[in-house]
PDB file of C-alpha atoms in Angstrom:
ATOM      1  CA  MET I 293      99.621 105.231 117.380  1.00 82.00           C
ATOM      2  CA  SER I 294     103.411 104.795 117.381  1.00 89.00           C
ATOM      3  CA  ARG I 295     105.156 101.507 116.641  1.00 91.00           C
ATOM      4  CA  THR I 296     106.112 101.202 120.292  1.00 93.00           C
ATOM      5  CA  GLU I 297     102.508 101.644 121.373  1.00 94.00           C
ATOM      6  CA  GLU I 298     101.274  99.138 118.789  1.00 94.00           C
ATOM      7  CA  PHE I 299     103.828  96.604 119.936  1.00 96.00           C
ATOM      8  CA  GLN I 300     103.083  97.052 123.627  1.00 96.00           C
ATOM      9  CA  GLU I 301      99.381  96.578 122.959  1.00 96.00           C
ATOM     10  CA  LEU I 302     100.064  93.263 121.229  1.00 97.00           C
ATOM     11  CA  ARG I 303     102.853  92.050 123.540  1.00 97.00           C
ATOM     12  CA  PRO I 304     100.521  89.882 125.724  1.00 97.00           C
ATOM     13  CA  LEU I 305      99.272  88.032 122.634  1.00 97.00           C
ATOM     14  CA  LEU I 306     102.796  87.580 121.263  1.00 98.00           C
ATOM     15  CA  PHE I 307     104.113  86.189 124.551  1.00 98.00           C
ATOM     16  CA  SER I 308     101.163  83.823 124.876  1.00 97.00           C
ATOM     17  CA  ILE I 309     101.703  82.469 121.361  1.00 98.00           C
ATOM     18  CA  ALA I 310     105.444  82.020 121.949  1.00 98.00           C
ATOM     19  CA  TYR I 311     104.992  80.356 125.344  1.00 98.00           C
ATOM     20  CA  ARG I 312     102.538  77.785 124.009  1.00 98.00           C
ATOM     21  CA  ILE I 313     104.899  76.943 121.166  1.00 98.00           C
ATOM     22  CA  LEU I 314     108.025  76.819 123.342  1.00 97.00           C
ATOM     23  CA  GLY I 315     106.892  75.844 126.848  1.00 96.00           C
ATOM     24  CA  SER I 316     109.495  78.230 128.241  1.00 96.00           C
ATOM     25  CA  VAL I 317     108.924  81.637 129.808  1.00 97.00           C
ATOM     26  CA  SER I 318     112.492  82.802 129.218  1.00 96.00           C
ATOM     27  CA  GLU I 319     112.587  81.628 125.598  1.00 96.00           C
ATOM     28  CA  ALA I 320     109.158  83.151 124.941  1.00 98.00           C
ATOM     29  CA  GLU I 321     110.333  86.484 126.334  1.00 98.00           C
ATOM     30  CA  ASP I 322     113.427  86.312 124.123  1.00 97.00           C
ATOM     31  CA  ALA I 323     111.254  85.527 121.080  1.00 98.00           C
ATOM     32  CA  VAL I 324     109.047  88.540 121.808  1.00 98.00           C
ATOM     33  CA  GLN I 325     112.097  90.784 122.179  1.00 98.00           C
ATOM     34  CA  GLU I 326     113.520  89.542 118.862  1.00 97.00           C
ATOM     35  CA  THR I 327     110.135  90.226 117.258  1.00 97.00           C
ATOM     36  CA  TRP I 328     110.294  93.818 118.494  1.00 96.00           C
ATOM     37  CA  LEU I 329     113.801  94.282 117.078  1.00 96.00           C
ATOM     38  CA  ARG I 330     112.647  93.066 113.661  1.00 95.00           C
ATOM     39  CA  PHE I 331     109.562  95.275 113.776  1.00 94.00           C
ATOM     40  CA  GLU I 332     111.580  98.294 114.834  1.00 92.00           C
ATOM     41  CA  ALA I 333     114.101  97.734 112.033  1.00 91.00           C
ATOM     42  CA  SER I 334     111.499  97.158 109.312  1.00 89.00           C
ATOM     43  CA  PRO I 335     111.565 100.025 106.776  1.00 88.00           C
ATOM     44  CA  THR I 336     107.877  99.625 105.929  1.00 87.00           C
ATOM     45  CA  GLN I 337     104.716  99.702 108.000  1.00 87.00           C
ATOM     46  CA  PRO I 338     102.743  96.433 107.659  1.00 90.00           C
ATOM     47  CA  ARG I 339      99.087  96.603 106.617  1.00 90.00           C
ATOM     48  CA  SER I 340      98.174  94.536 109.689  1.00 93.00           C
ATOM     49  CA  THR I 341     100.519  94.950 112.627  1.00 95.00           C
ATOM     50  CA  ARG I 342      98.828  92.061 114.472  1.00 95.00           C
ATOM     51  CA  ALA I 343      99.341  89.681 111.554  1.00 95.00           C
ATOM     52  CA  TYR I 344     102.929  90.824 110.990  1.00 96.00           C
ATOM     53  CA  LEU I 345     103.983  90.507 114.628  1.00 97.00           C
ATOM     54  CA  SER I 346     102.146  87.203 115.155  1.00 97.00           C
ATOM     55  CA  ALA I 347     103.849  85.742 112.096  1.00 97.00           C
ATOM     56  CA  ALA I 348     107.249  87.010 113.214  1.00 97.00           C
ATOM     57  CA  VAL I 349     107.012  85.640 116.749  1.00 98.00           C
ATOM     58  CA  THR I 350     105.714  82.307 115.391  1.00 98.00           C
ATOM     59  CA  ARG I 351     108.630  81.892 112.963  1.00 97.00           C
ATOM     60  CA  ILE I 352     111.158  82.817 115.637  1.00 98.00           C
ATOM     61  CA  SER I 353     109.550  80.385 118.078  1.00 98.00           C
ATOM     62  CA  ILE I 354     109.584  77.541 115.536  1.00 97.00           C
ATOM     63  CA  ASP I 355     113.319  78.047 114.983  1.00 96.00           C
ATOM     64  CA  VAL I 356     113.991  78.131 118.733  1.00 96.00           C
ATOM     65  CA  LEU I 357     111.860  75.028 119.295  1.00 96.00           C
ATOM     66  CA  ARG I 358     113.790  73.040 116.703  1.00 94.00           C
ATOM     67  CA  SER I 359     117.059  73.645 118.537  1.00 90.00           C
ATOM     68  CA  ALA I 360     115.397  73.150 121.939  1.00 89.00           C
ATOM     69  CA  ARG I 361     114.203  69.700 120.873  1.00 85.00           C
ATOM     70  CA  VAL I 362     117.819  68.575 120.581  1.00 82.00           C
ATOM     71  CA  ARG I 363     118.587  69.755 124.121  1.00 85.00           C
ATOM     72  CA  ARG I 364     115.478  68.097 125.526  1.00 85.00           C
ATOM     73  CA  GLU I 365     116.544  64.726 124.102  1.00 84.00           C
ATOM     74  CA  VAL I 366     119.445  64.641 126.576  1.00 87.00           C
ATOM     75  CA  TYR I 367     117.567  66.273 129.465  1.00 91.00           C
ATOM     76  CA  VAL I 368     118.068  64.536 132.832  1.00 91.00           C
ATOM     77  CA  GLY I 369     114.794  63.062 134.049  1.00 91.00           C
ATOM     78  CA  PRO I 370     111.277  64.191 133.142  1.00 93.00           C
ATOM     79  CA  TRP I 371     111.019  67.501 131.271  1.00 95.00           C
ATOM     80  CA  PHE I 372     108.239  69.922 132.225  1.00 96.00           C
ATOM     81  CA  PRO I 373     107.493  73.405 130.867  1.00 97.00           C
ATOM     82  CA  GLU I 374     108.669  76.422 132.814  1.00 97.00           C
ATOM     83  CA  PRO I 375     105.899  77.330 135.268  1.00 98.00           C
ATOM     84  CA  LEU I 376     103.661  80.184 134.157  1.00 97.00           C
ATOM     85  CA  LEU I 377     101.930  82.007 136.993  1.00 96.00           C
ATOM     86  CA  VAL I 378      99.973  84.563 134.954  1.00 94.00           C
ATOM     87  CA  ASP I 379      99.073  84.435 131.266  1.00 94.00           C
ATOM     88  CA  PRO I 380      99.202  88.083 130.131  1.00 95.00           C
ATOM     89  CA  TYR I 381      96.743  87.491 127.289  1.00 94.00           C
ATOM     90  CA  GLU I 382      93.181  87.912 128.522  1.00 88.00           C
ATOM     91  CA  ASP I 383      89.936  87.039 126.796  1.00 89.00           C
ATOM     92  CA  PRO I 384      87.132  86.790 129.378  1.00 86.00           C
ATOM     93  CA  ALA I 385      84.873  84.918 126.958  1.00 84.00           C
ATOM     94  CA  ARG I 386      87.483  82.164 126.546  1.00 86.00           C
ATOM     95  CA  SER I 387      89.349  82.313 129.862  1.00 85.00           C
ATOM     96  CA  ALA I 388      88.724  78.668 130.812  1.00 82.00           C
ATOM     97  CA  GLU I 389      89.746  77.410 127.368  1.00 84.00           C
ATOM     98  CA  LEU I 390      92.893  79.524 127.362  1.00 89.00           C
ATOM     99  CA  ALA I 391      93.803  78.298 130.848  1.00 88.00           C
ATOM    100  CA  ASP I 392      93.443  74.668 129.790  1.00 88.00           C
ATOM    101  CA  SER I 393      95.578  75.254 126.686  1.00 92.00           C
ATOM    102  CA  VAL I 394      98.461  76.447 128.853  1.00 94.00           C
ATOM    103  CA  SER I 395      98.215  73.660 131.460  1.00 93.00           C
ATOM    104  CA  MET I 396     101.215  71.420 132.070  1.00 94.00           C
ATOM    105  CA  ALA I 397      99.315  68.440 130.681  1.00 92.00           C
ATOM    106  CA  ALA I 398      98.346  70.260 127.469  1.00 93.00           C
ATOM    107  CA  LEU I 399     101.860  71.605 126.923  1.00 95.00           C
ATOM    108  CA  LEU I 400     103.310  68.129 127.374  1.00 94.00           C
ATOM    109  CA  LEU I 401     100.890  66.870 124.726  1.00 94.00           C
ATOM    110  CA  LEU I 402     102.036  69.656 122.416  1.00 95.00           C
ATOM    111  CA  GLU I 403     105.582  68.315 122.826  1.00 94.00           C
ATOM    112  CA  ARG I 404     104.504  65.278 120.780  1.00 92.00           C
ATOM    113  CA  LEU I 405     103.784  67.446 117.738  1.00 95.00           C
ATOM    114  CA  SER I 406     106.290  68.593 115.153  1.00 95.00           C
ATOM    115  CA  PRO I 407     107.245  72.285 115.440  1.00 96.00           C
ATOM    116  CA  LEU I 408     105.040  73.155 112.447  1.00 97.00           C
ATOM    117  CA  GLU I 409     102.077  71.160 113.770  1.00 97.00           C
ATOM    118  CA  ARG I 410     102.472  72.806 117.139  1.00 97.00           C
ATOM    119  CA  ALA I 411     102.574  76.317 115.685  1.00 98.00           C
ATOM    120  CA  VAL I 412      99.549  75.677 113.464  1.00 98.00           C
ATOM    121  CA  PHE I 413      97.584  74.178 116.353  1.00 97.00           C
ATOM    122  CA  VAL I 414      98.379  77.097 118.662  1.00 97.00           C
ATOM    123  CA  LEU I 415      97.470  79.765 116.107  1.00 97.00           C
ATOM    124  CA  ARG I 416      94.356  78.053 114.775  1.00 96.00           C
ATOM    125  CA  GLU I 417      92.878  76.139 117.723  1.00 94.00           C
ATOM    126  CA  VAL I 418      93.946  78.323 120.646  1.00 95.00           C
ATOM    127  CA  PHE I 419      93.932  81.826 119.181  1.00 96.00           C
ATOM    128  CA  ASP I 420      91.441  81.271 116.347  1.00 94.00           C
ATOM    129  CA  PHE I 421      93.578  82.689 113.538  1.00 96.00           C
ATOM    130  CA  GLY I 422      92.197  82.195 110.045  1.00 96.00           C
ATOM    131  CA  PHE I 423      94.038  79.787 107.768  1.00 97.00           C
ATOM    132  CA  PRO I 424      95.335  82.610 105.534  1.00 96.00           C
ATOM    133  CA  GLU I 425      97.029  84.144 108.611  1.00 96.00           C
ATOM    134  CA  VAL I 426      98.299  80.760 109.771  1.00 97.00           C
ATOM    135  CA  ALA I 427      99.732  79.988 106.328  1.00 97.00           C
ATOM    136  CA  SER I 428     101.509  83.329 106.221  1.00 95.00           C
ATOM    137  CA  ALA I 429     102.911  82.825 109.724  1.00 96.00           C
ATOM    138  CA  VAL I 430     104.410  79.374 109.123  1.00 96.00           C
ATOM    139  CA  GLY I 431     105.318  79.807 105.459  1.00 95.00           C
ATOM    140  CA  ARG I 432     103.153  76.995 104.104  1.00 96.00           C
ATOM    141  CA  SER I 433     100.109  76.882 101.836  1.00 97.00           C
ATOM    142  CA  GLU I 434      96.629  77.029 103.307  1.00 97.00           C
ATOM    143  CA  ALA I 435      96.023  73.452 102.163  1.00 97.00           C
ATOM    144  CA  ALA I 436      99.185  72.267 103.897  1.00 97.00           C
ATOM    145  CA  CYS I 437      98.179  74.129 107.073  1.00 97.00           C
ATOM    146  CA  ARG I 438      94.770  72.481 107.046  1.00 97.00           C
ATOM    147  CA  GLN I 439      96.466  69.080 106.883  1.00 97.00           C
ATOM    148  CA  LEU I 440      98.834  70.053 109.688  1.00 97.00           C
ATOM    149  CA  ALA I 441      95.862  71.191 111.772  1.00 97.00           C
ATOM    150  CA  VAL I 442      94.021  67.909 111.208  1.00 96.00           C
ATOM    151  CA  ARG I 443      97.064  65.884 112.287  1.00 95.00           C
ATOM    152  CA  ALA I 444      97.654  68.091 115.311  1.00 95.00           C
ATOM    153  CA  ARG I 445      94.027  67.892 116.432  1.00 93.00           C
ATOM    154  CA  ARG I 446      94.109  64.114 116.074  1.00 92.00           C
ATOM    155  CA  HIS I 447      97.238  63.800 118.231  1.00 90.00           C
ATOM    156  CA  MET I 448      95.895  66.194 120.854  1.00 91.00           C
ATOM    157  CA  ALA I 449      92.462  64.550 120.986  1.00 87.00           C
ATOM    158  CA  ALA I 450      94.035  61.118 121.499  1.00 81.00           C
ATOM    159  CA  GLY I 451      95.713  62.155 124.720  1.00 75.00           C
ATOM    160  CA  ARG I 452      93.974  65.372 125.747  1.00 66.00           C
ATOM    161  CA  PRO I 453      93.293  65.557 129.482  1.00 57.00           C
ATOM    162  CA  ARG I 454      89.792  66.545 130.536  1.00 56.00           C
ATOM    163  CA  PHE I 455      89.774  69.048 133.379  1.00 51.00           C
ATOM    164  CA  GLU I 456      86.935  69.803 135.747  1.00 50.00           C
ATOM    165  CA  ALA I 457      84.614  72.338 134.115  1.00 53.00           C
ATOM    166  CA  ASP I 458      83.749  73.840 137.506  1.00 74.00           C
ATOM    167  CA  ARG I 459      86.766  75.915 138.458  1.00 80.00           C
ATOM    168  CA  GLU I 460      85.332  76.634 141.909  1.00 84.00           C
ATOM    169  CA  GLU I 461      85.047  72.918 142.626  1.00 86.00           C
ATOM    170  CA  ARG I 462      88.598  72.415 141.454  1.00 88.00           C
ATOM    171  CA  ALA I 463      89.828  75.246 143.675  1.00 90.00           C
ATOM    172  CA  GLU I 464      87.937  73.817 146.663  1.00 93.00           C
ATOM    173  CA  LEU I 465      89.532  70.404 146.153  1.00 94.00           C
ATOM    174  CA  ALA I 466      92.960  72.036 145.928  1.00 95.00           C
ATOM    175  CA  SER I 467      92.295  73.915 149.183  1.00 96.00           C
ATOM    176  CA  ARG I 468      91.473  70.625 150.927  1.00 96.00           C
ATOM    177  CA  PHE I 469      94.634  69.090 149.449  1.00 97.00           C
ATOM    178  CA  PHE I 470      96.879  71.829 150.799  1.00 96.00           C
ATOM    179  CA  ASP I 471      95.204  71.688 154.221  1.00 95.00           C
ATOM    180  CA  ALA I 472      95.905  67.949 154.353  1.00 96.00           C
ATOM    181  CA  VAL I 473      99.511  68.553 153.247  1.00 94.00           C
ATOM    182  CA  ARG I 474     100.033  71.099 156.052  1.00 92.00           C
ATOM    183  CA  GLU I 475      98.627  68.687 158.618  1.00 92.00           C
ATOM    184  CA  GLY I 476     100.445  65.610 157.309  1.00 92.00           C
ATOM    185  CA  ASP I 477      97.038  63.940 157.007  1.00 95.00           C
ATOM    186  CA  VAL I 478      97.607  60.685 155.101  1.00 96.00           C
ATOM    187  CA  VAL I 479      93.967  59.575 155.183  1.00 96.00           C
ATOM    188  CA  GLY I 480      92.734  63.008 154.129  1.00 96.00           C
ATOM    189  CA  LEU I 481      95.168  63.056 151.224  1.00 97.00           C
ATOM    190  CA  GLN I 482      94.209  59.576 150.053  1.00 97.00           C
ATOM    191  CA  GLU I 483      90.581  60.646 149.822  1.00 96.00           C
ATOM    192  CA  LEU I 484      91.534  63.379 147.357  1.00 97.00           C
ATOM    193  CA  LEU I 485      93.888  61.338 145.168  1.00 97.00           C
ATOM    194  CA  ALA I 486      92.939  59.089 142.269  1.00 96.00           C
ATOM    195  CA  ALA I 487      93.882  55.447 142.799  1.00 96.00           C
ATOM    196  CA  ASP I 488      96.564  55.669 140.101  1.00 96.00           C
ATOM    197  CA  VAL I 489      97.724  59.212 140.898  1.00 97.00           C
ATOM    198  CA  SER I 490     101.324  60.010 139.986  1.00 97.00           C
ATOM    199  CA  LEU I 491     103.772  62.415 141.609  1.00 97.00           C
ATOM    200  CA  VAL I 492     106.566  63.485 139.255  1.00 97.00           C
ATOM    201  CA  GLY I 493     109.381  66.012 139.667  1.00 96.00           C
ATOM    202  CA  ASP I 494     111.529  67.904 137.150  1.00 96.00           C
ATOM    203  CA  GLY I 495     114.930  68.693 138.619  1.00 95.00           C
ATOM    204  CA  GLY I 496     116.904  68.461 135.383  1.00 94.00           C
ATOM    205  CA  GLY I 497     119.843  67.026 137.295  1.00 92.00           C
ATOM    206  CA  LYS I 498     120.325  70.435 138.940  1.00 93.00           C
ATOM    207  CA  ALA I 499     118.265  69.899 142.091  1.00 93.00           C
ATOM    208  CA  PRO I 500     117.246  66.972 144.305  1.00 89.00           C
ATOM    209  CA  GLN I 501     114.477  65.053 142.597  1.00 83.00           C
ATOM    210  CA  LEU I 502     112.610  61.788 142.826  1.00 82.00           C
ATOM    211  CA  ALA I 503     114.465  58.848 141.304  1.00 78.00           C
ATOM    212  CA  ARG I 504     111.241  57.917 139.525  1.00 88.00           C
ATOM    213  CA  ALA I 505     107.574  58.810 139.553  1.00 94.00           C
ATOM    214  CA  VAL I 506     105.653  57.824 142.687  1.00 96.00           C
ATOM    215  CA  ILE I 507     102.463  56.012 141.708  1.00 97.00           C
ATOM    216  CA  GLY I 508      99.334  55.185 143.712  1.00 98.00           C
ATOM    217  CA  ALA I 509      97.214  57.063 146.242  1.00 97.00           C
ATOM    218  CA  GLU I 510      98.715  55.446 149.339  1.00 97.00           C
ATOM    219  CA  ASN I 511     102.327  55.878 148.215  1.00 97.00           C
ATOM    220  CA  VAL I 512     101.842  59.507 147.187  1.00 97.00           C
ATOM    221  CA  ALA I 513      99.855  60.384 150.319  1.00 97.00           C
ATOM    222  CA  ARG I 514     102.479  58.893 152.641  1.00 96.00           C
ATOM    223  CA  LEU I 515     105.309  60.663 150.816  1.00 95.00           C
ATOM    224  CA  LEU I 516     103.589  64.060 150.896  1.00 95.00           C
ATOM    225  CA  ALA I 517     102.537  63.651 154.527  1.00 94.00           C
ATOM    226  CA  SER I 518     106.120  62.881 155.533  1.00 91.00           C
ATOM    227  CA  ILE I 519     107.991  65.461 153.433  1.00 90.00           C
ATOM    228  CA  PHE I 520     106.046  68.680 153.890  1.00 89.00           C
ATOM    229  CA  PRO I 521     105.964  68.694 157.710  1.00 88.00           C
ATOM    230  CA  ARG I 522     109.754  68.283 157.569  1.00 90.00           C
ATOM    231  CA  LEU I 523     109.993  71.255 155.225  1.00 93.00           C
ATOM    232  CA  ALA I 524     107.832  73.284 157.590  1.00 92.00           C
ATOM    233  CA  ARG I 525     110.251  72.559 160.439  1.00 91.00           C
ATOM    234  CA  ILE I 526     113.016  74.353 158.525  1.00 94.00           C
ATOM    235  CA  ASP I 527     110.681  77.264 157.690  1.00 95.00           C
ATOM    236  CA  VAL I 528     109.843  76.315 154.121  1.00 96.00           C
ATOM    237  CA  THR I 529     106.418  77.740 153.344  1.00 95.00           C
ATOM    238  CA  PHE I 530     104.050  77.539 150.411  1.00 95.00           C
ATOM    239  CA  GLU I 531     101.415  79.804 148.986  1.00 94.00           C
ATOM    240  CA  PRO I 532      98.574  78.382 146.886  1.00 95.00           C
ATOM    241  CA  HIS I 533      98.706  79.926 143.430  1.00 95.00           C
ATOM    242  CA  GLU I 534      97.495  78.961 139.983  1.00 95.00           C
ATOM    243  CA  VAL I 535     100.310  77.382 138.000  1.00 97.00           C
ATOM    244  CA  ASN I 536      99.740  77.154 134.251  1.00 96.00           C
ATOM    245  CA  GLY I 537      96.085  77.918 134.757  1.00 92.00           C
ATOM    246  CA  GLN I 538      95.561  75.008 137.165  1.00 93.00           C
ATOM    247  CA  PRO I 539      95.527  74.765 140.987  1.00 95.00           C
ATOM    248  CA  GLY I 540      99.025  74.782 142.423  1.00 97.00           C
ATOM    249  CA  ALA I 541     101.454  76.419 144.811  1.00 97.00           C
ATOM    250  CA  ILE I 542     104.822  78.129 145.085  1.00 98.00           C
ATOM    251  CA  PHE I 543     107.187  76.852 147.768  1.00 97.00           C
ATOM    252  CA  ARG I 544     109.727  79.242 149.313  1.00 97.00           C
ATOM    253  CA  ASP I 545     112.615  78.963 151.753  1.00 97.00           C
ATOM    254  CA  ARG I 546     112.809  80.999 154.947  1.00 96.00           C
ATOM    255  CA  GLY I 547     114.250  83.917 152.999  1.00 96.00           C
ATOM    256  CA  GLY I 548     111.367  83.959 150.536  1.00 97.00           C
ATOM    257  CA  LYS I 549     113.360  82.477 147.645  1.00 98.00           C
ATOM    258  CA  VAL I 550     111.544  80.138 145.257  1.00 98.00           C
ATOM    259  CA  LEU I 551     112.223  76.468 145.994  1.00 97.00           C
ATOM    260  CA  HIS I 552     109.811  74.843 143.554  1.00 97.00           C
ATOM    261  CA  THR I 553     106.316  74.942 142.140  1.00 98.00           C
ATOM    262  CA  LEU I 554     103.595  72.331 142.394  1.00 97.00           C
ATOM    263  CA  ALA I 555     100.719  71.917 139.927  1.00 97.00           C
ATOM    264  CA  LEU I 556      97.668  69.661 140.187  1.00 96.00           C
ATOM    265  CA  ASP I 557      95.698  67.969 137.407  1.00 92.00           C
ATOM    266  CA  VAL I 558      92.106  67.374 138.536  1.00 91.00           C
ATOM    267  CA  LEU I 559      89.548  65.084 136.899  1.00 87.00           C
ATOM    268  CA  ASP I 560      86.257  63.654 138.184  1.00 85.00           C
ATOM    269  CA  GLY I 561      86.718  65.205 141.610  1.00 88.00           C
ATOM    270  CA  GLN I 562      90.157  63.657 142.212  1.00 93.00           C
ATOM    271  CA  ILE I 563      93.769  64.658 141.736  1.00 95.00           C
ATOM    272  CA  GLN I 564      95.254  62.660 138.878  1.00 94.00           C
ATOM    273  CA  THR I 565      98.793  64.059 138.640  1.00 96.00           C
ATOM    274  CA  ILE I 566     101.045  66.196 140.821  1.00 97.00           C
ATOM    275  CA  ARG I 567     103.955  67.870 139.035  1.00 97.00           C
ATOM    276  CA  LEU I 568     106.868  69.567 140.776  1.00 97.00           C
ATOM    277  CA  VAL I 569     109.257  71.873 138.927  1.00 97.00           C
ATOM    278  CA  ILE I 570     112.460  72.012 140.966  1.00 96.00           C
ATOM    279  CA  ASN I 571     115.062  72.785 138.272  1.00 97.00           C
ATOM    280  CA  PRO I 572     116.424  76.221 139.283  1.00 97.00           C
ATOM    281  CA  ASP I 573     116.945  77.143 135.626  1.00 96.00           C
ATOM    282  CA  LYS I 574     113.156  77.079 135.198  1.00 97.00           C
ATOM    283  CA  LEU I 575     112.323  79.212 138.230  1.00 98.00           C
ATOM    284  CA  GLY I 576     114.429  82.354 137.790  1.00 96.00           C
ATOM    285  CA  HIS I 577     111.648  84.345 136.122  1.00 96.00           C
ATOM    286  CA  MET I 578     109.710  84.113 139.393  1.00 96.00           C
ATOM    287  CA  GLY I 579     112.398  85.821 141.486  1.00 96.00           C
ATOM    288  CA  PRO I 580     115.467  84.736 143.490  1.00 97.00           C
ATOM    289  CA  VAL I 581     115.814  80.941 143.575  1.00 98.00           C
ATOM    290  CA  ALA I 582     116.541  78.902 146.700  1.00 97.00           C
ATOM    291  CA  ASP I 583     119.420  76.439 147.020  1.00 95.00           C
ATOM    292  CA  ALA I 584     117.482  73.166 146.820  1.00 95.00           C
ATOM    293  CA  TRP I 585     120.547  71.098 147.719  1.00 94.00           C
ATOM    294  CA  ALA I 586     121.022  73.087 150.927  1.00 94.00           C
ATOM    295  CA  ILE I 587     117.343  72.644 151.761  1.00 94.00           C
ATOM    296  CA  ALA I 588     117.670  68.883 151.261  1.00 92.00           C
ATOM    297  CA  ARG I 589     120.650  68.794 153.637  1.00 92.00           C
ATOM    298  CA  GLU I 590     118.674  70.755 156.241  1.00 91.00           C
ATOM    299  CA  VAL I 591     115.776  68.323 155.946  1.00 88.00           C
ATOM    300  CA  ARG I 592     118.105  65.360 156.492  1.00 86.00           C
ATOM    301  CA  GLN I 593     119.702  67.067 159.477  1.00 84.00           C
ATOM    302  CA  ALA I 594     116.313  67.916 160.987  1.00 75.00           C
ATOM    303  CA  ARG I 595     115.218  64.329 160.523  1.00 73.00           C
ATOM    304  CA  ARG I 596     118.301  63.009 162.357  1.00 72.00           C
ATOM    305  CA  THR I 597     117.816  65.547 165.149  1.00 69.00           C
ATOM    306  CA  THR I 598     114.155  64.697 165.707  1.00 60.00           C
ATOM    307  CA  GLY I 599     114.622  61.012 165.153  1.00 53.00           C
TER     308      GLY I 599
END
């Protein structure tokens, strides 16, 4: 097997490692490309290509994350990961676990860890690497990696969201949610929302966004029931789609350009959190991006016209 073939076979794993460390599709893709360049330029053939490439993409991702942390400190408003529609790494035996590890809620928890803790947690707890491989990847001793893993597990366990085990039930609840959104059904929405549900948007200062999180079933239901019918009047549509392994949707303007994504966190048969990613810089990997400011102006104009 050629180097190119070896790399292509492992690319899904490399991307999935990088994305979980970075929370960014574009940065993960760049990390994978840099890994290929290093592999291609290496004068020797590693004994284990999987171990070599996994270590390389991990080190690159750690370096990128350290600089990204500085940018995120001055980010405007809430910061969410770039939406991931499809995780290229597949393991049928662990599909549910892998989906939960890439959820918005889990990635936001990972943001609390140091770059080294995050890398160790991803390699060990998500992808089940042995500690010798983890130590080689992050450049620390096995003992140090075990300590990092313990700390990371403790932090994650303290705030880890629990998702519905029954994915069919979760999908059915999401279907009811989107039906109620289409119909502007306030009562129907309230029945699906947890009492303390929160609706939060990430616009990064580059798109219209909520001034603050909207909290409470009645407040969120009324907001959703008023906004989405207005969007429909100017031909904004949405298609239900898994976002970061959880129920969600992609919203598009009349030309099919991506306006934003929506992801739902579900627990105990109710929606706990609704997250919108509206920042155009985080949507480009999904295709052409809509002008959210122009959409907002159209909505206001339609509202004045209809009274």
